[in-house]
PDB file of C-alpha atoms in Angstrom:
ATOM      1  CA  MET A   1     137.155 170.838   6.894  1.00 42.00           C
ATOM      2  CA  PRO A   2     135.811 168.305   9.391  1.00 43.00           C
ATOM      3  CA  GLU A   3     134.728 164.886   8.266  1.00 46.00           C
ATOM      4  CA  THR A   4     130.974 164.726   7.483  1.00 42.00           C
ATOM      5  CA  ILE A   5     129.406 161.478   8.612  1.00 51.00           C
ATOM      6  CA  ASN A   6     125.999 161.265   6.897  1.00 72.00           C
ATOM      7  CA  PRO A   7     124.512 158.173   5.374  1.00 76.00           C
ATOM      8  CA  GLU A   8     122.946 160.414   2.743  1.00 86.00           C
ATOM      9  CA  ILE A   9     126.311 161.229   1.202  1.00 87.00           C
ATOM     10  CA  PRO A  10     127.155 157.726  -0.218  1.00 88.00           C
ATOM     11  CA  GLN A  11     123.669 157.644  -1.676  1.00 89.00           C
ATOM     12  CA  LEU A  12     124.175 160.983  -3.413  1.00 91.00           C
ATOM     13  CA  VAL A  13     127.532 159.768  -4.660  1.00 90.00           C
ATOM     14  CA  ARG A  14     126.038 156.670  -6.146  1.00 90.00           C
ATOM     15  CA  ARG A  15     123.292 158.771  -7.910  1.00 92.00           C
ATOM     16  CA  LEU A  16     125.962 161.250  -9.097  1.00 92.00           C
ATOM     17  CA  ARG A  17     127.831 158.343 -10.602  1.00 90.00           C
ATOM     18  CA  GLU A  18     124.647 157.626 -12.671  1.00 91.00           C
ATOM     19  CA  ASP A  19     124.582 161.121 -13.968  1.00 91.00           C
ATOM     20  CA  ASP A  20     121.944 162.500 -11.550  1.00 92.00           C
ATOM     21  CA  GLU A  21     122.198 166.217 -11.779  1.00 92.00           C
ATOM     22  CA  GLU A  22     119.947 166.730  -8.689  1.00 93.00           C
ATOM     23  CA  ALA A  23     122.409 164.641  -6.642  1.00 92.00           C
ATOM     24  CA  PHE A  24     125.191 166.798  -7.957  1.00 92.00           C
ATOM     25  CA  CYS A  25     123.432 169.963  -6.902  1.00 93.00           C
ATOM     26  CA  ALA A  26     122.667 168.498  -3.500  1.00 93.00           C
ATOM     27  CA  LEU A  27     126.421 167.793  -2.995  1.00 92.00           C
ATOM     28  CA  TYR A  28     127.297 171.253  -4.199  1.00 92.00           C
ATOM     29  CA  ARG A  29     124.797 172.916  -1.726  1.00 92.00           C
ATOM     30  CA  ARG A  30     126.251 170.812   1.116  1.00 90.00           C
ATOM     31  CA  PHE A  31     129.904 171.297   0.478  1.00 91.00           C
ATOM     32  CA  ALA A  32     130.568 174.459  -1.483  1.00 92.00           C
ATOM     33  CA  ARG A  33     130.700 176.765   1.438  1.00 91.00           C
ATOM     34  CA  LYS A  34     133.196 174.400   3.126  1.00 89.00           C
ATOM     35  CA  VAL A  35     135.471 174.360   0.052  1.00 89.00           C
ATOM     36  CA  TYR A  36     135.242 178.235  -0.031  1.00 90.00           C
ATOM     37  CA  GLY A  37     135.808 178.675   3.675  1.00 88.00           C
ATOM     38  CA  THR A  38     138.769 176.303   3.730  1.00 84.00           C
ATOM     39  CA  SER A  39     140.333 177.988   0.790  1.00 83.00           C
ATOM     40  CA  ARG A  40     140.088 181.368   2.442  1.00 83.00           C
ATOM     41  CA  LYS A  41     141.735 180.013   5.620  1.00 79.00           C
ATOM     42  CA  MET A  42     144.505 178.825   3.406  1.00 74.00           C
ATOM     43  CA  GLY A  43     145.228 182.397   2.351  1.00 73.00           C
ATOM     44  CA  VAL A  44     143.302 182.252  -0.914  1.00 77.00           C
ATOM     45  CA  GLY A  45     141.503 185.629  -1.888  1.00 80.00           C
ATOM     46  CA  HIS A  46     137.804 185.887  -2.347  1.00 86.00           C
ATOM     47  CA  GLU A  47     137.603 185.670  -6.199  1.00 84.00           C
ATOM     48  CA  ASP A  48     140.174 182.900  -6.383  1.00 82.00           C
ATOM     49  CA  ALA A  49     138.429 180.890  -3.667  1.00 84.00           C
ATOM     50  CA  GLU A  50     135.086 181.198  -5.642  1.00 88.00           C
ATOM     51  CA  GLY A  51     137.040 179.967  -8.718  1.00 87.00           C
ATOM     52  CA  ILE A  52     138.414 177.085  -6.759  1.00 87.00           C
ATOM     53  CA  VAL A  53     134.922 175.997  -5.706  1.00 90.00           C
ATOM     54  CA  GLN A  54     133.794 176.014  -9.272  1.00 90.00           C
ATOM     55  CA  GLU A  55     136.869 174.096 -10.510  1.00 89.00           C
ATOM     56  CA  VAL A  56     136.583 171.490  -7.772  1.00 90.00           C
ATOM     57  CA  PHE A  57     132.898 170.716  -8.607  1.00 92.00           C
ATOM     58  CA  LEU A  58     133.724 170.774 -12.330  1.00 90.00           C
ATOM     59  CA  ARG A  59     136.240 168.040 -11.716  1.00 89.00           C
ATOM     60  CA  ILE A  60     133.873 165.992  -9.577  1.00 91.00           C
ATOM     61  CA  TRP A  61     131.327 166.163 -12.400  1.00 91.00           C
ATOM     62  CA  LYS A  62     133.867 165.112 -15.042  1.00 90.00           C
ATOM     63  CA  ASN A  63     135.067 162.217 -12.950  1.00 87.00           C
ATOM     64  CA  ARG A  64     131.547 161.306 -11.523  1.00 89.00           C
ATOM     65  CA  ARG A  65     131.641 157.867 -12.980  1.00 88.00           C
ATOM     66  CA  GLY A  66     134.806 156.905 -11.305  1.00 86.00           C
ATOM     67  CA  LEU A  67     133.618 157.811  -7.877  1.00 85.00           C
ATOM     68  CA  LYS A  68     133.494 155.003  -5.256  1.00 78.00           C
ATOM     69  CA  ASP A  69     130.616 154.383  -2.836  1.00 67.00           C
ATOM     70  CA  ALA A  70     132.995 153.995   0.066  1.00 59.00           C
ATOM     71  CA  LEU A  71     135.032 157.192  -0.448  1.00 66.00           C
ATOM     72  CA  SER A  72     135.005 159.986   1.914  1.00 78.00           C
ATOM     73  CA  PHE A  73     133.509 162.740  -0.223  1.00 82.00           C
ATOM     74  CA  ASN A  74     134.605 165.363   2.230  1.00 79.00           C
ATOM     75  CA  ALA A  75     138.222 164.249   2.062  1.00 81.00           C
ATOM     76  CA  TYR A  76     138.001 163.809  -1.739  1.00 83.00           C
ATOM     77  CA  LEU A  77     136.903 167.506  -2.044  1.00 83.00           C
ATOM     78  CA  LEU A  78     139.781 168.548   0.262  1.00 81.00           C
ATOM     79  CA  ALA A  79     142.323 166.646  -1.823  1.00 83.00           C
ATOM     80  CA  ILE A  80     141.169 168.320  -5.094  1.00 86.00           C
ATOM     81  CA  MET A  81     141.071 171.739  -3.456  1.00 86.00           C
ATOM     82  CA  LYS A  82     144.658 171.417  -1.954  1.00 82.00           C
ATOM     83  CA  SER A  83     145.900 170.344  -5.262  1.00 80.00           C
ATOM     84  CA  LEU A  84     144.498 173.376  -7.073  1.00 82.00           C
ATOM     85  CA  ILE A  85     145.761 175.740  -4.486  1.00 78.00           C
ATOM     86  CA  TYR A  86     149.105 174.085  -4.580  1.00 72.00           C
ATOM     87  CA  LYS A  87     149.402 174.464  -8.317  1.00 73.00           C
ATOM     88  CA  LYS A  88     148.182 177.996  -8.185  1.00 70.00           C
ATOM     89  CA  ALA A  89     150.848 178.906  -5.517  1.00 66.00           C
ATOM     90  CA  LYS A  90     153.569 177.279  -7.629  1.00 63.00           C
ATOM     91  CA  LYS A  91     152.579 179.209 -10.709  1.00 64.00           C
ATOM     92  CA  ILE A  92     152.593 182.521  -8.866  1.00 61.00           C
ATOM     93  CA  ALA A  93     155.961 181.699  -7.321  1.00 58.00           C
ATOM     94  CA  ARG A  94     157.411 180.805 -10.665  1.00 60.00           C
ATOM     95  CA  PHE A  95     156.197 183.944 -12.317  1.00 59.00           C
ATOM     96  CA  GLN A  96     157.607 185.994  -9.440  1.00 57.00           C
ATOM     97  CA  LEU A  97     160.955 184.284  -9.894  1.00 58.00           C
ATOM     98  CA  TYR A  98     160.893 185.103 -13.642  1.00 57.00           C
ATOM     99  CA  THR A  99     160.143 188.760 -13.037  1.00 58.00           C
ATOM    100  CA  GLN A 100     162.894 188.949 -10.308  1.00 60.00           C
ATOM    101  CA  ARG A 101     165.427 187.419 -12.698  1.00 57.00           C
ATOM    102  CA  SER A 102     164.456 189.693 -15.593  1.00 55.00           C
ATOM    103  CA  GLN A 103     164.155 192.952 -13.680  1.00 54.00           C
ATOM    104  CA  GLN A 104     166.924 195.383 -13.175  1.00 49.00           C
ATOM    105  CA  LYS A 105     167.053 197.910 -10.322  1.00 44.00           C
ATOM    106  CA  ASP A 106     165.358 200.446 -12.582  1.00 49.00           C
ATOM    107  CA  ALA A 107     162.724 198.132 -14.009  1.00 50.00           C
ATOM    108  CA  THR A 108     159.797 199.736 -15.851  1.00 51.00           C
ATOM    109  CA  GLU A 109     156.392 198.473 -16.697  1.00 50.00           C
ATOM    110  CA  GLU A 110     157.784 197.584 -20.064  1.00 52.00           C
ATOM    111  CA  ASN A 111     160.349 195.353 -18.491  1.00 52.00           C
ATOM    112  CA  LEU A 112     157.580 193.511 -16.647  1.00 51.00           C
ATOM    113  CA  GLY A 113     155.543 193.105 -19.860  1.00 57.00           C
ATOM    114  CA  GLU A 114     158.638 191.521 -21.411  1.00 56.00           C
ATOM    115  CA  ALA A 115     158.999 189.234 -18.474  1.00 54.00           C
ATOM    116  CA  ALA A 116     155.325 188.149 -18.825  1.00 59.00           C
ATOM    117  CA  LEU A 117     155.986 187.321 -22.515  1.00 62.00           C
ATOM    118  CA  LEU A 118     159.148 185.468 -21.660  1.00 58.00           C
ATOM    119  CA  TYR A 119     157.244 183.398 -19.001  1.00 60.00           C
ATOM    120  CA  GLU A 120     154.638 182.401 -21.721  1.00 64.00           C
ATOM    121  CA  ASP A 121     157.436 181.359 -24.127  1.00 63.00           C
ATOM    122  CA  LEU A 122     159.059 179.344 -21.424  1.00 64.00           C
ATOM    123  CA  ARG A 123     155.796 177.646 -20.546  1.00 65.00           C
ATOM    124  CA  LYS A 124     155.243 176.708 -24.177  1.00 70.00           C
ATOM    125  CA  PHE A 125     158.692 175.330 -24.495  1.00 68.00           C
ATOM    126  CA  SER A 126     158.252 173.227 -21.334  1.00 70.00           C
ATOM    127  CA  GLU A 127     155.075 171.695 -22.799  1.00 73.00           C
ATOM    128  CA  TYR A 128     156.935 170.940 -26.017  1.00 75.00           C
ATOM    129  CA  ALA A 129     159.688 169.343 -24.119  1.00 76.00           C
ATOM    130  CA  LEU A 130     157.358 167.208 -22.085  1.00 78.00           C
ATOM    131  CA  ALA A 131     155.512 166.084 -25.250  1.00 81.00           C
ATOM    132  CA  SER A 132     158.795 164.841 -26.752  1.00 84.00           C
ATOM    133  CA  LEU A 133     159.097 162.184 -24.015  1.00 86.00           C
ATOM    134  CA  PRO A 134     158.203 158.523 -24.734  1.00 91.00           C
ATOM    135  CA  LYS A 135     154.603 157.865 -23.895  1.00 91.00           C
ATOM    136  CA  SER A 136     155.366 155.669 -20.833  1.00 92.00           C
ATOM    137  CA  GLN A 137     157.753 158.193 -19.394  1.00 90.00           C
ATOM    138  CA  ARG A 138     155.584 161.118 -20.042  1.00 88.00           C
ATOM    139  CA  GLN A 139     152.572 159.431 -18.409  1.00 89.00           C
ATOM    140  CA  VAL A 140     154.417 158.625 -15.218  1.00 90.00           C
ATOM    141  CA  PHE A 141     156.094 161.992 -15.144  1.00 84.00           C
ATOM    142  CA  GLU A 142     152.800 163.753 -15.411  1.00 80.00           C
ATOM    143  CA  MET A 143     151.200 161.610 -12.788  1.00 83.00           C
ATOM    144  CA  LYS A 144     153.930 162.419 -10.270  1.00 80.00           C
ATOM    145  CA  TYR A 145     154.604 166.140 -10.934  1.00 69.00           C
ATOM    146  CA  LEU A 146     151.342 167.365 -12.334  1.00 66.00           C
ATOM    147  CA  HIS A 147     148.947 165.230 -10.367  1.00 69.00           C
ATOM    148  CA  GLN A 148     151.162 164.897  -7.176  1.00 66.00           C
ATOM    149  CA  LEU A 149     150.861 161.059  -6.996  1.00 78.00           C
ATOM    150  CA  SER A 150     153.360 158.995  -5.143  1.00 83.00           C
ATOM    151  CA  ALA A 151     155.418 156.333  -6.892  1.00 86.00           C
ATOM    152  CA  GLU A 152     153.387 153.718  -5.064  1.00 88.00           C
ATOM    153  CA  GLU A 153     150.094 155.300  -6.170  1.00 88.00           C
ATOM    154  CA  ILE A 154     151.301 155.415  -9.837  1.00 90.00           C
ATOM    155  CA  SER A 155     152.542 151.788  -9.554  1.00 91.00           C
ATOM    156  CA  GLN A 156     148.978 150.590  -8.386  1.00 91.00           C
ATOM    157  CA  ARG A 157     147.182 152.650 -11.026  1.00 89.00           C
ATOM    158  CA  LEU A 158     149.309 151.464 -13.973  1.00 92.00           C
ATOM    159  CA  SER A 159     149.915 147.902 -12.685  1.00 92.00           C
ATOM    160  CA  ILE A 160     153.690 148.230 -12.902  1.00 93.00           C
ATOM    161  CA  SER A 161     156.383 147.860 -10.225  1.00 93.00           C
ATOM    162  CA  LYS A 162     157.499 150.792  -8.144  1.00 90.00           C
ATOM    163  CA  ARG A 163     161.022 150.314  -9.403  1.00 91.00           C
ATOM    164  CA  THR A 164     159.761 150.718 -12.966  1.00 93.00           C
ATOM    165  CA  VAL A 165     157.945 153.922 -11.962  1.00 92.00           C
ATOM    166  CA  GLU A 166     161.033 155.344 -10.449  1.00 90.00           C
ATOM    167  CA  THR A 167     163.105 154.396 -13.541  1.00 92.00           C
ATOM    168  CA  HIS A 168     160.624 156.191 -15.800  1.00 91.00           C
ATOM    169  CA  ILE A 169     160.856 159.247 -13.610  1.00 86.00           C
ATOM    170  CA  TYR A 170     164.633 159.208 -13.526  1.00 86.00           C
ATOM    171  CA  LYS A 171     164.868 158.847 -17.357  1.00 88.00           C
ATOM    172  CA  ALA A 172     162.162 161.533 -18.076  1.00 84.00           C
ATOM    173  CA  THR A 173     163.881 164.000 -15.698  1.00 78.00           C
ATOM    174  CA  LYS A 174     167.342 163.350 -17.239  1.00 80.00           C
ATOM    175  CA  ALA A 175     165.827 163.738 -20.756  1.00 81.00           C
ATOM    176  CA  LEU A 176     164.025 166.975 -19.911  1.00 74.00           C
ATOM    177  CA  ARG A 177     167.159 168.454 -18.363  1.00 72.00           C
ATOM    178  CA  HIS A 178     169.079 167.637 -21.441  1.00 74.00           C
ATOM    179  CA  LYS A 179     166.568 169.069 -23.800  1.00 71.00           C
ATOM    180  CA  LEU A 180     166.187 172.240 -21.753  1.00 64.00           C
ATOM    181  CA  ASN A 181     169.881 172.753 -21.233  1.00 61.00           C
ATOM    182  CA  GLY A 182     170.545 172.057 -24.861  1.00 59.00           C
ATOM    183  CA  SER A 183     168.150 174.603 -26.254  1.00 53.00           C
ATOM    184  CA  SER A 184     169.798 177.238 -28.498  1.00 47.00           C
ATOM    185  CA  THR A 185     166.791 179.577 -28.471  1.00 49.00           C
ATOM    186  CA  LEU A 186     166.649 180.358 -24.823  1.00 49.00           C
ATOM    187  CA  PRO A 187     169.170 182.287 -22.595  1.00 49.00           C
ATOM    188  CA  ALA A 188     171.263 180.023 -20.476  1.00 46.00           C
ATOM    189  CA  GLU A 189     170.417 181.818 -17.270  1.00 46.00           C
ATOM    190  CA  PHE A 190     166.843 180.745 -17.571  1.00 48.00           C
ATOM    191  CA  MET A 191     167.470 177.057 -17.771  1.00 45.00           C
ATOM    192  CA  PRO A 192     167.544 176.415 -13.977  1.00 45.00           C
ATOM    193  CA  ILE A 193     164.208 178.383 -13.675  1.00 48.00           C
ATOM    194  CA  LEU A 194     162.573 176.467 -16.633  1.00 49.00           C
ATOM    195  CA  VAL A 195     163.115 173.128 -14.876  1.00 48.00           C
ATOM    196  CA  LEU A 196     160.753 174.421 -12.125  1.00 48.00           C
ATOM    197  CA  PHE A 197     157.838 173.849 -14.537  1.00 52.00           C
ATOM    198  CA  PHE A 198     158.365 170.168 -13.944  1.00 50.00           C
ATOM    199  CA  LEU A 199     160.251 169.762 -10.616  1.00 44.00           C
ATOM    200  CA  ASP A 200     159.554 170.734  -6.946  1.00 42.00           C
TER     201      ASP A 200
END
């Protein structure tokens, strides 16, 4: 997605920040095809690419008041799009891993259905484990692993030292591993997979 240099874009961004729906529509018309085309080039199917376009612009609308005049709108779109594709790819990979672990050589459709249910149970358990963390640790952990921010970016956004960020991540990771490995309701063989909900 090449950089678009157009003095009209910053003006539209400023208007969008002030809740101007016409400016939002103008930006959509200008960039939607680029988001779709780039998604397709990255291997995303037609329907999923259309969904990514909608999600990208939904996020832009929700975050419109935080947009900066000097930002490269084109680069901002690309960053959101890459994040969505990355998360979708990770989710698919995790589900495939679960089905592989739960299947036997003579797996049937019923086996796969059970694997899907197990996946959902593990997802819910992961959310519960994350919610049990202290607020500061949970916030930093989510910013790093759910929003893919670097320790330096988190440090700047929260006005804390980079070392403090790293300490929070370490403690949160340790606590999550302990909680997941200490669960008496889930099979032990699924614990290493469950950690993938949080860690790369």
